Amino acid sequence: MCDVCVMNAVKDRMLSRRDFFKTSAAVGAAATVGMTAAPAAMAAGHAGVFDMSHPLSPDFPTFFGAPGISMEQQFNFAEHGFNLMNLSVNEHTATHIDAPLHFSADGAAVDEIPVSDLVVPLCVIDIAAKAAENRDAQVTPDDLKAWIAAHGAIPDKACIAMHSGWAAKSGDAADYVGNDDADVKHFPGFHVEATQMLLEETTAVAMAVDTLSLDHGPSADFATHYAWLPAGRYGIENLAGLDQVPATGATLVVGAPNHVGGTGGPARIFAMV
């Protein structure tokens, strides 16, 4: 066989092998995409991303009144060529996660919340009108039924969020917390009967509020915390931006902390709409 013929034969074989590997890679990629299907609300694409978190600051109101974070600069650029802060943080300050361990003896710690439960459909229950008239307003089963009647069934593995309008008050600690003369707090939350309805009738993995607590301010028994968290679900408190997103159709991306054994922790949270 001539040299040119040999060279052409080798070239043809190389091209055939290259086409084979290209085809195999494409098939493999398609299979991978199929195996990691996105939640329905995200699979259709999104037009915007909204920040749902309050800044983590010593000025943000906290449940017990003390600042939730302190920062000490250990290194600075002028002297050391780089900046570095030491932080002391209360796990339950600003926009944060309540892990099941927060209100149970042996529930999952924050680092044990499955990643698949941190990217979820968002359902916004708007009680802002009644919260404007009553600081102790609660999400009730009737509110959930009204949402379902208007928007359809609650999606699988959703986050159910209470929008009370409280995020706008976060710059005024006295108004946000609402302590009265008897030192009782006054802000909205989830009624335990609504919590039980979600536990019994949905696969929701998260409950969120735009206030300091899943339970409303006057609660003395934290019934919603004790019902929701020991059931293996997690909570989000001090959520922001609920006035920017629709009642249904958004996907919530929860940047939960993963410190081992944590009962919760500050989180950066986004909504994709």
PDB file of C-alpha atoms in Angstrom:
ATOM      1  CA  MET A   1       0.000   0.000   0.000  1.00  0.00           C
ATOM      2  CA  CYS A   2       1.353   3.466  -0.854  1.00  0.00           C
ATOM      3  CA  ASP A   3       2.417   5.902   1.854  1.00  0.00           C
ATOM      4  CA  VAL A   4      -0.447   8.288   1.000  1.00  0.00           C
ATOM      5  CA  CYS A   5      -2.969   5.459   1.218  1.00  0.00           C
ATOM      6  CA  VAL A   6      -1.642   4.393   4.605  1.00  0.00           C
ATOM      7  CA  MET A   7      -1.824   7.955   5.883  1.00  0.00           C
ATOM      8  CA  ASN A   8      -5.402   8.406   4.660  1.00  0.00           C
ATOM      9  CA  ALA A   9      -6.477   5.114   6.232  1.00  0.00           C
ATOM     10  CA  VAL A  10      -5.009   6.093   9.590  1.00  0.00           C
ATOM     11  CA  LYS A  11      -6.683   9.531   9.353  1.00  0.00           C
ATOM     12  CA  ASP A  12     -10.077   7.921   8.649  1.00  0.00           C
ATOM     13  CA  ARG A  13      -9.707   5.645  11.671  1.00  0.00           C
ATOM     14  CA  MET A  14      -8.779   8.582  13.905  1.00  0.00           C
ATOM     15  CA  LEU A  15     -11.774  10.599  12.733  1.00  0.00           C
ATOM     16  CA  SER A  16     -14.086   7.646  13.328  1.00  0.00           C
ATOM     17  CA  ARG A  17     -12.785   7.215  16.883  1.00  0.00           C
ATOM     18  CA  ARG A  18     -13.109  10.955  17.521  1.00  0.00           C
ATOM     19  CA  ASP A  19     -16.738  10.960  16.345  1.00  0.00           C
ATOM     20  CA  PHE A  20     -17.434   7.955  18.559  1.00  0.00           C
ATOM     21  CA  PHE A  21     -16.083   9.690  21.672  1.00  0.00           C
ATOM     22  CA  LYS A  22     -17.963  12.910  20.855  1.00  0.00           C
ATOM     23  CA  THR A  23     -21.207  10.975  20.548  1.00  0.00           C
ATOM     24  CA  SER A  24     -20.527   9.051  23.773  1.00  0.00           C
ATOM     25  CA  ALA A  25     -19.814  12.267  25.672  1.00  0.00           C
ATOM     26  CA  ALA A  26     -23.028  13.862  24.412  1.00  0.00           C
ATOM     27  CA  VAL A  27     -25.087  10.859  25.437  1.00  0.00           C
ATOM     28  CA  GLY A  28     -23.421  10.827  28.869  1.00  0.00           C
ATOM     29  CA  ALA A  29     -24.105  14.519  29.392  1.00  0.00           C
ATOM     30  CA  ALA A  30     -27.740  14.096  28.423  1.00  0.00           C
ATOM     31  CA  ALA A  31     -28.089  11.215  30.866  1.00  0.00           C
ATOM     32  CA  THR A  32     -26.521  13.293  33.626  1.00  0.00           C
ATOM     33  CA  VAL A  33     -28.914  16.164  32.981  1.00  0.00           C
ATOM     34  CA  GLY A  34     -31.810  13.758  33.125  1.00  0.00           C
ATOM     35  CA  MET A  35     -30.645  12.345  36.449  1.00  0.00           C
ATOM     36  CA  THR A  36     -30.374  15.754  38.135  1.00  0.00           C
ATOM     37  CA  ALA A  37     -33.664  17.290  37.100  1.00  0.00           C
ATOM     38  CA  ALA A  38     -34.292  20.740  38.609  1.00  0.00           C
ATOM     39  CA  PRO A  39     -37.397  21.625  40.616  1.00  0.00           C
ATOM     40  CA  ALA A  40     -40.331  22.559  38.371  1.00  0.00           C
ATOM     41  CA  ALA A  41     -40.218  26.281  39.205  1.00  0.00           C
ATOM     42  CA  MET A  42     -36.539  26.509  38.224  1.00  0.00           C
ATOM     43  CA  ALA A  43     -36.619  24.173  35.221  1.00  0.00           C
ATOM     44  CA  ALA A  44     -38.619  26.747  33.242  1.00  0.00           C
ATOM     45  CA  GLY A  45     -35.885  29.335  33.696  1.00  0.00           C
ATOM     46  CA  HIS A  46     -35.969  32.587  35.647  1.00  0.00           C
ATOM     47  CA  ALA A  47     -36.163  36.279  34.882  1.00  0.00           C
ATOM     48  CA  GLY A  48     -34.552  37.599  38.061  1.00  0.00           C
ATOM     49  CA  VAL A  49     -32.791  36.737  41.304  1.00  0.00           C
ATOM     50  CA  PHE A  50     -33.899  38.433  44.524  1.00  0.00           C
ATOM     51  CA  ASP A  51     -31.978  38.681  47.786  1.00  0.00           C
ATOM     52  CA  MET A  52     -34.174  37.417  50.624  1.00  0.00           C
ATOM     53  CA  SER A  53     -31.702  38.077  53.444  1.00  0.00           C
ATOM     54  CA  HIS A  54     -31.176  40.889  55.926  1.00  0.00           C
ATOM     55  CA  PRO A  55     -27.544  41.992  56.421  1.00  0.00           C
ATOM     56  CA  LEU A  56     -25.871  40.268  59.364  1.00  0.00           C
ATOM     57  CA  SER A  57     -25.177  43.215  61.650  1.00  0.00           C
ATOM     58  CA  PRO A  58     -24.904  43.968  65.384  1.00  0.00           C
ATOM     59  CA  ASP A  59     -27.771  46.409  64.810  1.00  0.00           C
ATOM     60  CA  PHE A  60     -30.280  43.795  63.671  1.00  0.00           C
ATOM     61  CA  PRO A  61     -32.998  43.098  66.306  1.00  0.00           C
ATOM     62  CA  THR A  62     -32.656  39.792  68.150  1.00  0.00           C
ATOM     63  CA  PHE A  63     -34.998  37.653  70.227  1.00  0.00           C
ATOM     64  CA  PHE A  64     -33.047  38.161  73.457  1.00  0.00           C
ATOM     65  CA  GLY A  65     -32.037  41.758  72.790  1.00  0.00           C
ATOM     66  CA  ALA A  66     -28.252  41.345  72.737  1.00  0.00           C
ATOM     67  CA  PRO A  67     -26.374  41.927  69.458  1.00  0.00           C
ATOM     68  CA  GLY A  68     -26.205  38.725  67.426  1.00  0.00           C
ATOM     69  CA  ILE A  69     -22.741  39.257  65.981  1.00  0.00           C
ATOM     70  CA  SER A  70     -19.493  40.931  66.950  1.00  0.00           C
ATOM     71  CA  MET A  71     -16.456  41.463  64.726  1.00  0.00           C
ATOM     72  CA  GLU A  72     -12.834  41.963  65.705  1.00  0.00           C
ATOM     73  CA  GLN A  73     -10.218  42.801  63.101  1.00  0.00           C
ATOM     74  CA  GLN A  74      -7.181  40.578  63.653  1.00  0.00           C
ATOM     75  CA  PHE A  75      -5.260  41.603  60.512  1.00  0.00           C
ATOM     76  CA  ASN A  76      -5.520  44.776  58.415  1.00  0.00           C
ATOM     77  CA  PHE A  77      -4.307  45.629  54.951  1.00  0.00           C
ATOM     78  CA  ALA A  78      -2.114  48.587  55.964  1.00  0.00           C
ATOM     79  CA  GLU A  79      -0.001  46.519  58.374  1.00  0.00           C
ATOM     80  CA  HIS A  80      -0.288  42.965  57.095  1.00  0.00           C
ATOM     81  CA  GLY A  81      -1.220  43.217  53.420  1.00  0.00           C
ATOM     82  CA  PHE A  82      -4.604  41.576  53.946  1.00  0.00           C
ATOM     83  CA  ASN A  83      -7.778  41.974  56.016  1.00  0.00           C
ATOM     84  CA  LEU A  84      -9.199  39.292  58.336  1.00  0.00           C
ATOM     85  CA  MET A  85     -11.940  39.438  60.954  1.00  0.00           C
ATOM     86  CA  ASN A  86     -12.708  37.168  63.889  1.00  0.00           C
ATOM     87  CA  LEU A  87     -16.463  36.711  64.295  1.00  0.00           C
ATOM     88  CA  SER A  88     -18.571  35.781  67.298  1.00  0.00           C
ATOM     89  CA  VAL A  89     -22.054  34.890  66.066  1.00  0.00           C
ATOM     90  CA  ASN A  90     -25.285  33.774  67.705  1.00  0.00           C
ATOM     91  CA  GLU A  91     -26.644  31.009  65.461  1.00  0.00           C
ATOM     92  CA  HIS A  92     -30.127  32.517  65.531  1.00  0.00           C
ATOM     93  CA  THR A  93     -29.609  36.071  64.384  1.00  0.00           C
ATOM     94  CA  ALA A  94     -30.713  38.047  61.302  1.00  0.00           C
ATOM     95  CA  THR A  95     -31.888  35.825  58.440  1.00  0.00           C
ATOM     96  CA  HIS A  96     -31.138  32.338  59.701  1.00  0.00           C
ATOM     97  CA  ILE A  97     -31.988  28.637  59.708  1.00  0.00           C
ATOM     98  CA  ASP A  98     -33.616  26.698  62.539  1.00  0.00           C
ATOM     99  CA  ALA A  99     -32.378  23.120  62.214  1.00  0.00           C
ATOM    100  CA  PRO A 100     -34.458  20.241  63.648  1.00  0.00           C
ATOM    101  CA  LEU A 101     -31.878  19.996  66.457  1.00  0.00           C
ATOM    102  CA  HIS A 102     -32.861  23.478  67.673  1.00  0.00           C
ATOM    103  CA  PHE A 103     -36.040  22.150  69.332  1.00  0.00           C
ATOM    104  CA  SER A 104     -35.354  18.430  69.742  1.00  0.00           C
ATOM    105  CA  ALA A 105     -32.990  16.211  71.661  1.00  0.00           C
ATOM    106  CA  ASP A 106     -31.521  14.383  68.691  1.00  0.00           C
ATOM    107  CA  GLY A 107     -32.813  16.007  65.502  1.00  0.00           C
ATOM    108  CA  ALA A 108     -30.670  16.757  62.467  1.00  0.00           C
ATOM    109  CA  ALA A 109     -28.036  19.447  62.915  1.00  0.00           C
ATOM    110  CA  VAL A 110     -27.796  22.222  60.357  1.00  0.00           C
ATOM    111  CA  ASP A 111     -24.953  20.471  58.520  1.00  0.00           C
ATOM    112  CA  GLU A 112     -27.153  17.388  58.159  1.00  0.00           C
ATOM    113  CA  ILE A 113     -30.010  19.078  56.266  1.00  0.00           C
ATOM    114  CA  PRO A 114     -30.007  17.411  52.817  1.00  0.00           C
ATOM    115  CA  VAL A 115     -28.823  19.677  50.008  1.00  0.00           C
ATOM    116  CA  SER A 116     -31.889  18.597  48.029  1.00  0.00           C
ATOM    117  CA  ASP A 117     -34.047  20.320  50.684  1.00  0.00           C
ATOM    118  CA  LEU A 118     -32.247  23.653  50.246  1.00  0.00           C
ATOM    119  CA  VAL A 119     -33.398  24.391  46.669  1.00  0.00           C
ATOM    120  CA  VAL A 120     -37.177  24.338  46.857  1.00  0.00           C
ATOM    121  CA  PRO A 121     -40.406  25.815  45.465  1.00  0.00           C
ATOM    122  CA  LEU A 122     -41.528  28.896  47.393  1.00  0.00           C
ATOM    123  CA  CYS A 123     -45.153  29.452  48.470  1.00  0.00           C
ATOM    124  CA  VAL A 124     -45.904  32.879  49.941  1.00  0.00           C
ATOM    125  CA  ILE A 125     -48.864  33.178  52.315  1.00  0.00           C
ATOM    126  CA  ASP A 126     -49.721  36.894  52.480  1.00  0.00           C
ATOM    127  CA  ILE A 127     -51.244  37.969  55.821  1.00  0.00           C
ATOM    128  CA  ALA A 128     -49.908  41.535  55.685  1.00  0.00           C
ATOM    129  CA  ALA A 129     -53.373  43.090  55.758  1.00  0.00           C
ATOM    130  CA  LYS A 130     -54.488  41.366  58.934  1.00  0.00           C
ATOM    131  CA  ALA A 131     -51.030  41.803  60.529  1.00  0.00           C
ATOM    132  CA  ALA A 132     -51.377  45.561  59.970  1.00  0.00           C
ATOM    133  CA  GLU A 133     -54.503  45.454  62.142  1.00  0.00           C
ATOM    134  CA  ASN A 134     -53.266  42.889  64.669  1.00  0.00           C
ATOM    135  CA  ARG A 135     -49.595  42.527  65.631  1.00  0.00           C
ATOM    136  CA  ASP A 136     -50.320  39.032  66.963  1.00  0.00           C
ATOM    137  CA  ALA A 137     -51.832  37.758  63.693  1.00  0.00           C
ATOM    138  CA  GLN A 138     -51.106  34.160  62.730  1.00  0.00           C
ATOM    139  CA  VAL A 139     -51.155  32.016  59.604  1.00  0.00           C
ATOM    140  CA  THR A 140     -54.166  29.741  60.115  1.00  0.00           C
ATOM    141  CA  PRO A 141     -55.543  26.695  58.275  1.00  0.00           C
ATOM    142  CA  ASP A 142     -58.021  29.056  56.592  1.00  0.00           C
ATOM    143  CA  ASP A 143     -55.110  31.073  55.168  1.00  0.00           C
ATOM    144  CA  LEU A 144     -53.567  27.903  53.774  1.00  0.00           C
ATOM    145  CA  LYS A 145     -56.896  26.776  52.295  1.00  0.00           C
ATOM    146  CA  ALA A 146     -57.395  30.178  50.663  1.00  0.00           C
ATOM    147  CA  TRP A 147     -53.897  29.987  49.128  1.00  0.00           C
ATOM    148  CA  ILE A 148     -54.593  26.484  47.773  1.00  0.00           C
ATOM    149  CA  ALA A 149     -57.944  27.598  46.344  1.00  0.00           C
ATOM    150  CA  ALA A 150     -56.218  30.472  44.528  1.00  0.00           C
ATOM    151  CA  HIS A 151     -53.001  28.788  43.403  1.00  0.00           C
ATOM    152  CA  GLY A 152     -53.483  25.020  43.473  1.00  0.00           C
ATOM    153  CA  ALA A 153     -51.852  22.336  45.562  1.00  0.00           C
ATOM    154  CA  ILE A 154     -48.715  23.105  47.549  1.00  0.00           C
ATOM    155  CA  PRO A 155     -45.763  21.675  45.545  1.00  0.00           C
ATOM    156  CA  ASP A 156     -43.714  18.773  46.857  1.00  0.00           C
ATOM    157  CA  LYS A 157     -40.836  19.689  49.189  1.00  0.00           C
ATOM    158  CA  ALA A 158     -41.830  23.355  49.265  1.00  0.00           C
ATOM    159  CA  CYS A 159     -41.011  26.194  51.624  1.00  0.00           C
ATOM    160  CA  ILE A 160     -44.146  27.829  53.022  1.00  0.00           C
ATOM    161  CA  ALA A 161     -43.392  31.459  53.850  1.00  0.00           C
ATOM    162  CA  MET A 162     -45.452  33.926  55.865  1.00  0.00           C
ATOM    163  CA  HIS A 163     -45.440  37.454  54.428  1.00  0.00           C
ATOM    164  CA  SER A 164     -46.636  39.766  57.201  1.00  0.00           C
ATOM    165  CA  GLY A 165     -44.866  42.934  56.088  1.00  0.00           C
ATOM    166  CA  TRP A 166     -42.617  42.779  59.152  1.00  0.00           C
ATOM    167  CA  ALA A 167     -39.337  42.985  57.218  1.00  0.00           C
ATOM    168  CA  ALA A 168     -39.927  46.711  56.716  1.00  0.00           C
ATOM    169  CA  LYS A 169     -39.821  47.199  60.499  1.00  0.00           C
ATOM    170  CA  SER A 170     -36.345  45.674  60.975  1.00  0.00           C
ATOM    171  CA  GLY A 171     -34.667  49.079  61.238  1.00  0.00           C
ATOM    172  CA  ASP A 172     -36.653  49.825  64.412  1.00  0.00           C
ATOM    173  CA  ALA A 173     -35.988  47.186  67.070  1.00  0.00           C
ATOM    174  CA  ALA A 174     -38.800  48.362  69.337  1.00  0.00           C
ATOM    175  CA  ASP A 175     -41.368  48.079  66.554  1.00  0.00           C
ATOM    176  CA  TYR A 176     -39.933  44.825  65.188  1.00  0.00           C
ATOM    177  CA  VAL A 177     -39.953  43.021  68.546  1.00  0.00           C
ATOM    178  CA  GLY A 178     -42.976  44.773  70.017  1.00  0.00           C
ATOM    179  CA  ASN A 179     -42.308  44.208  73.737  1.00  0.00           C
ATOM    180  CA  ASP A 180     -45.108  45.499  75.957  1.00  0.00           C
ATOM    181  CA  ASP A 181     -44.971  46.594  79.612  1.00  0.00           C
ATOM    182  CA  ALA A 182     -44.996  42.947  80.705  1.00  0.00           C
ATOM    183  CA  ASP A 183     -42.051  42.239  78.371  1.00  0.00           C
ATOM    184  CA  VAL A 184     -44.273  40.116  76.096  1.00  0.00           C
ATOM    185  CA  LYS A 185     -43.339  40.230  72.414  1.00  0.00           C
ATOM    186  CA  HIS A 186     -45.871  41.033  69.701  1.00  0.00           C
ATOM    187  CA  PHE A 187     -45.308  39.976  66.085  1.00  0.00           C
ATOM    188  CA  PRO A 188     -46.966  37.492  63.671  1.00  0.00           C
ATOM    189  CA  GLY A 189     -46.196  33.801  63.217  1.00  0.00           C
ATOM    190  CA  PHE A 190     -47.657  30.402  62.303  1.00  0.00           C
ATOM    191  CA  HIS A 191     -50.551  28.992  64.309  1.00  0.00           C
ATOM    192  CA  VAL A 192     -49.856  25.430  65.445  1.00  0.00           C
ATOM    193  CA  GLU A 193     -53.018  24.211  63.683  1.00  0.00           C
ATOM    194  CA  ALA A 194     -51.678  25.501  60.357  1.00  0.00           C
ATOM    195  CA  THR A 195     -48.371  23.818  61.172  1.00  0.00           C
ATOM    196  CA  GLN A 196     -50.136  20.517  61.814  1.00  0.00           C
ATOM    197  CA  MET A 197     -52.050  20.857  58.544  1.00  0.00           C
ATOM    198  CA  LEU A 198     -48.765  21.295  56.652  1.00  0.00           C
ATOM    199  CA  LEU A 199     -47.275  18.280  58.420  1.00  0.00           C
ATOM    200  CA  GLU A 200     -50.244  16.041  57.724  1.00  0.00           C
ATOM    201  CA  GLU A 201     -51.253  17.142  54.232  1.00  0.00           C
ATOM    202  CA  THR A 202     -48.057  18.258  52.477  1.00  0.00           C
ATOM    203  CA  THR A 203     -44.428  17.250  51.965  1.00  0.00           C
ATOM    204  CA  ALA A 204     -43.201  20.791  52.717  1.00  0.00           C
ATOM    205  CA  VAL A 205     -39.639  20.714  54.059  1.00  0.00           C
ATOM    206  CA  ALA A 206     -39.357  24.308  55.282  1.00  0.00           C
ATOM    207  CA  MET A 207     -41.421  26.982  56.993  1.00  0.00           C
ATOM    208  CA  ALA A 208     -40.339  30.626  56.822  1.00  0.00           C
ATOM    209  CA  VAL A 209     -41.350  33.876  58.520  1.00  0.00           C
ATOM    210  CA  ASP A 210     -40.378  37.518  58.118  1.00  0.00           C
ATOM    211  CA  THR A 211     -40.349  37.904  61.920  1.00  0.00           C
ATOM    212  CA  LEU A 212     -38.164  36.776  64.814  1.00  0.00           C
ATOM    213  CA  SER A 213     -39.892  33.441  65.380  1.00  0.00           C
ATOM    214  CA  LEU A 214     -41.946  30.722  63.690  1.00  0.00           C
ATOM    215  CA  ASP A 215     -44.349  31.148  66.630  1.00  0.00           C
ATOM    216  CA  HIS A 216     -46.069  34.494  67.041  1.00  0.00           C
ATOM    217  CA  GLY A 217     -44.640  36.863  69.646  1.00  0.00           C
ATOM    218  CA  PRO A 218     -46.951  36.155  72.611  1.00  0.00           C
ATOM    219  CA  SER A 219     -46.364  32.395  72.433  1.00  0.00           C
ATOM    220  CA  ALA A 220     -45.293  30.943  75.773  1.00  0.00           C
ATOM    221  CA  ASP A 221     -45.024  27.308  74.646  1.00  0.00           C
ATOM    222  CA  PHE A 222     -43.400  27.554  71.173  1.00  0.00           C
ATOM    223  CA  ALA A 223     -45.959  25.035  69.928  1.00  0.00           C
ATOM    224  CA  THR A 224     -45.107  25.563  66.264  1.00  0.00           C
ATOM    225  CA  HIS A 225     -41.384  25.073  66.862  1.00  0.00           C
ATOM    226  CA  TYR A 226     -42.055  21.884  68.827  1.00  0.00           C
ATOM    227  CA  ALA A 227     -44.403  20.524  66.155  1.00  0.00           C
ATOM    228  CA  TRP A 228     -42.363  21.425  63.071  1.00  0.00           C
ATOM    229  CA  LEU A 229     -38.678  20.951  63.898  1.00  0.00           C
ATOM    230  CA  PRO A 230     -38.797  17.517  65.619  1.00  0.00           C
ATOM    231  CA  ALA A 231     -40.660  16.253  62.516  1.00  0.00           C
ATOM    232  CA  GLY A 232     -37.421  16.669  60.570  1.00  0.00           C
ATOM    233  CA  ARG A 233     -38.405  19.916  58.846  1.00  0.00           C
ATOM    234  CA  TYR A 234     -36.412  23.151  59.131  1.00  0.00           C
ATOM    235  CA  GLY A 235     -37.368  26.778  59.661  1.00  0.00           C
ATOM    236  CA  ILE A 236     -36.232  30.142  58.337  1.00  0.00           C
ATOM    237  CA  GLU A 237     -36.651  33.272  60.447  1.00  0.00           C
ATOM    238  CA  ASN A 238     -36.247  36.967  59.570  1.00  0.00           C
ATOM    239  CA  LEU A 239     -36.699  36.323  55.854  1.00  0.00           C
ATOM    240  CA  ALA A 240     -36.646  39.488  53.730  1.00  0.00           C
ATOM    241  CA  GLY A 241     -37.944  40.394  50.286  1.00  0.00           C
ATOM    242  CA  LEU A 242     -41.248  38.543  50.327  1.00  0.00           C
ATOM    243  CA  ASP A 243     -42.907  41.612  48.827  1.00  0.00           C
ATOM    244  CA  GLN A 244     -40.719  41.168  45.715  1.00  0.00           C
ATOM    245  CA  VAL A 245     -41.757  37.646  44.771  1.00  0.00           C
ATOM    246  CA  PRO A 246     -45.007  36.069  43.562  1.00  0.00           C
ATOM    247  CA  ALA A 247     -47.255  33.885  45.687  1.00  0.00           C
ATOM    248  CA  THR A 248     -46.143  30.865  43.684  1.00  0.00           C
ATOM    249  CA  GLY A 249     -43.627  30.003  40.976  1.00  0.00           C
ATOM    250  CA  ALA A 250     -40.364  31.146  42.574  1.00  0.00           C
ATOM    251  CA  THR A 251     -37.548  28.816  43.606  1.00  0.00           C
ATOM    252  CA  LEU A 252     -35.851  29.462  46.939  1.00  0.00           C
ATOM    253  CA  VAL A 253     -32.109  28.819  47.208  1.00  0.00           C
ATOM    254  CA  VAL A 254     -31.098  28.497  50.860  1.00  0.00           C
ATOM    255  CA  GLY A 255     -27.410  29.013  51.608  1.00  0.00           C
ATOM    256  CA  ALA A 256     -27.491  27.187  54.920  1.00  0.00           C
ATOM    257  CA  PRO A 257     -24.339  27.085  57.053  1.00  0.00           C
ATOM    258  CA  ASN A 258     -22.757  23.677  57.616  1.00  0.00           C
ATOM    259  CA  HIS A 259     -20.903  23.902  60.922  1.00  0.00           C
ATOM    260  CA  VAL A 260     -20.951  20.437  62.464  1.00  0.00           C
ATOM    261  CA  GLY A 261     -23.562  19.961  65.168  1.00  0.00           C
ATOM    262  CA  GLY A 262     -25.090  23.416  64.693  1.00  0.00           C
ATOM    263  CA  THR A 263     -28.663  24.147  65.770  1.00  0.00           C
ATOM    264  CA  GLY A 264     -28.990  26.638  62.923  1.00  0.00           C
ATOM    265  CA  GLY A 265     -27.141  29.649  61.645  1.00  0.00           C
ATOM    266  CA  PRO A 266     -27.214  32.808  59.543  1.00  0.00           C
ATOM    267  CA  ALA A 267     -27.962  32.138  55.877  1.00  0.00           C
ATOM    268  CA  ARG A 268     -27.790  33.982  52.560  1.00  0.00           C
ATOM    269  CA  ILE A 269     -31.012  33.183  50.751  1.00  0.00           C
ATOM    270  CA  PHE A 270     -32.094  33.960  47.181  1.00  0.00           C
ATOM    271  CA  ALA A 271     -35.319  33.606  45.222  1.00  0.00           C
ATOM    272  CA  MET A 272     -35.198  32.828  41.506  1.00  0.00           C
ATOM    273  CA  VAL A 273     -38.317  34.109  39.761  1.00  0.00           C
TER     274      VAL A 273
END
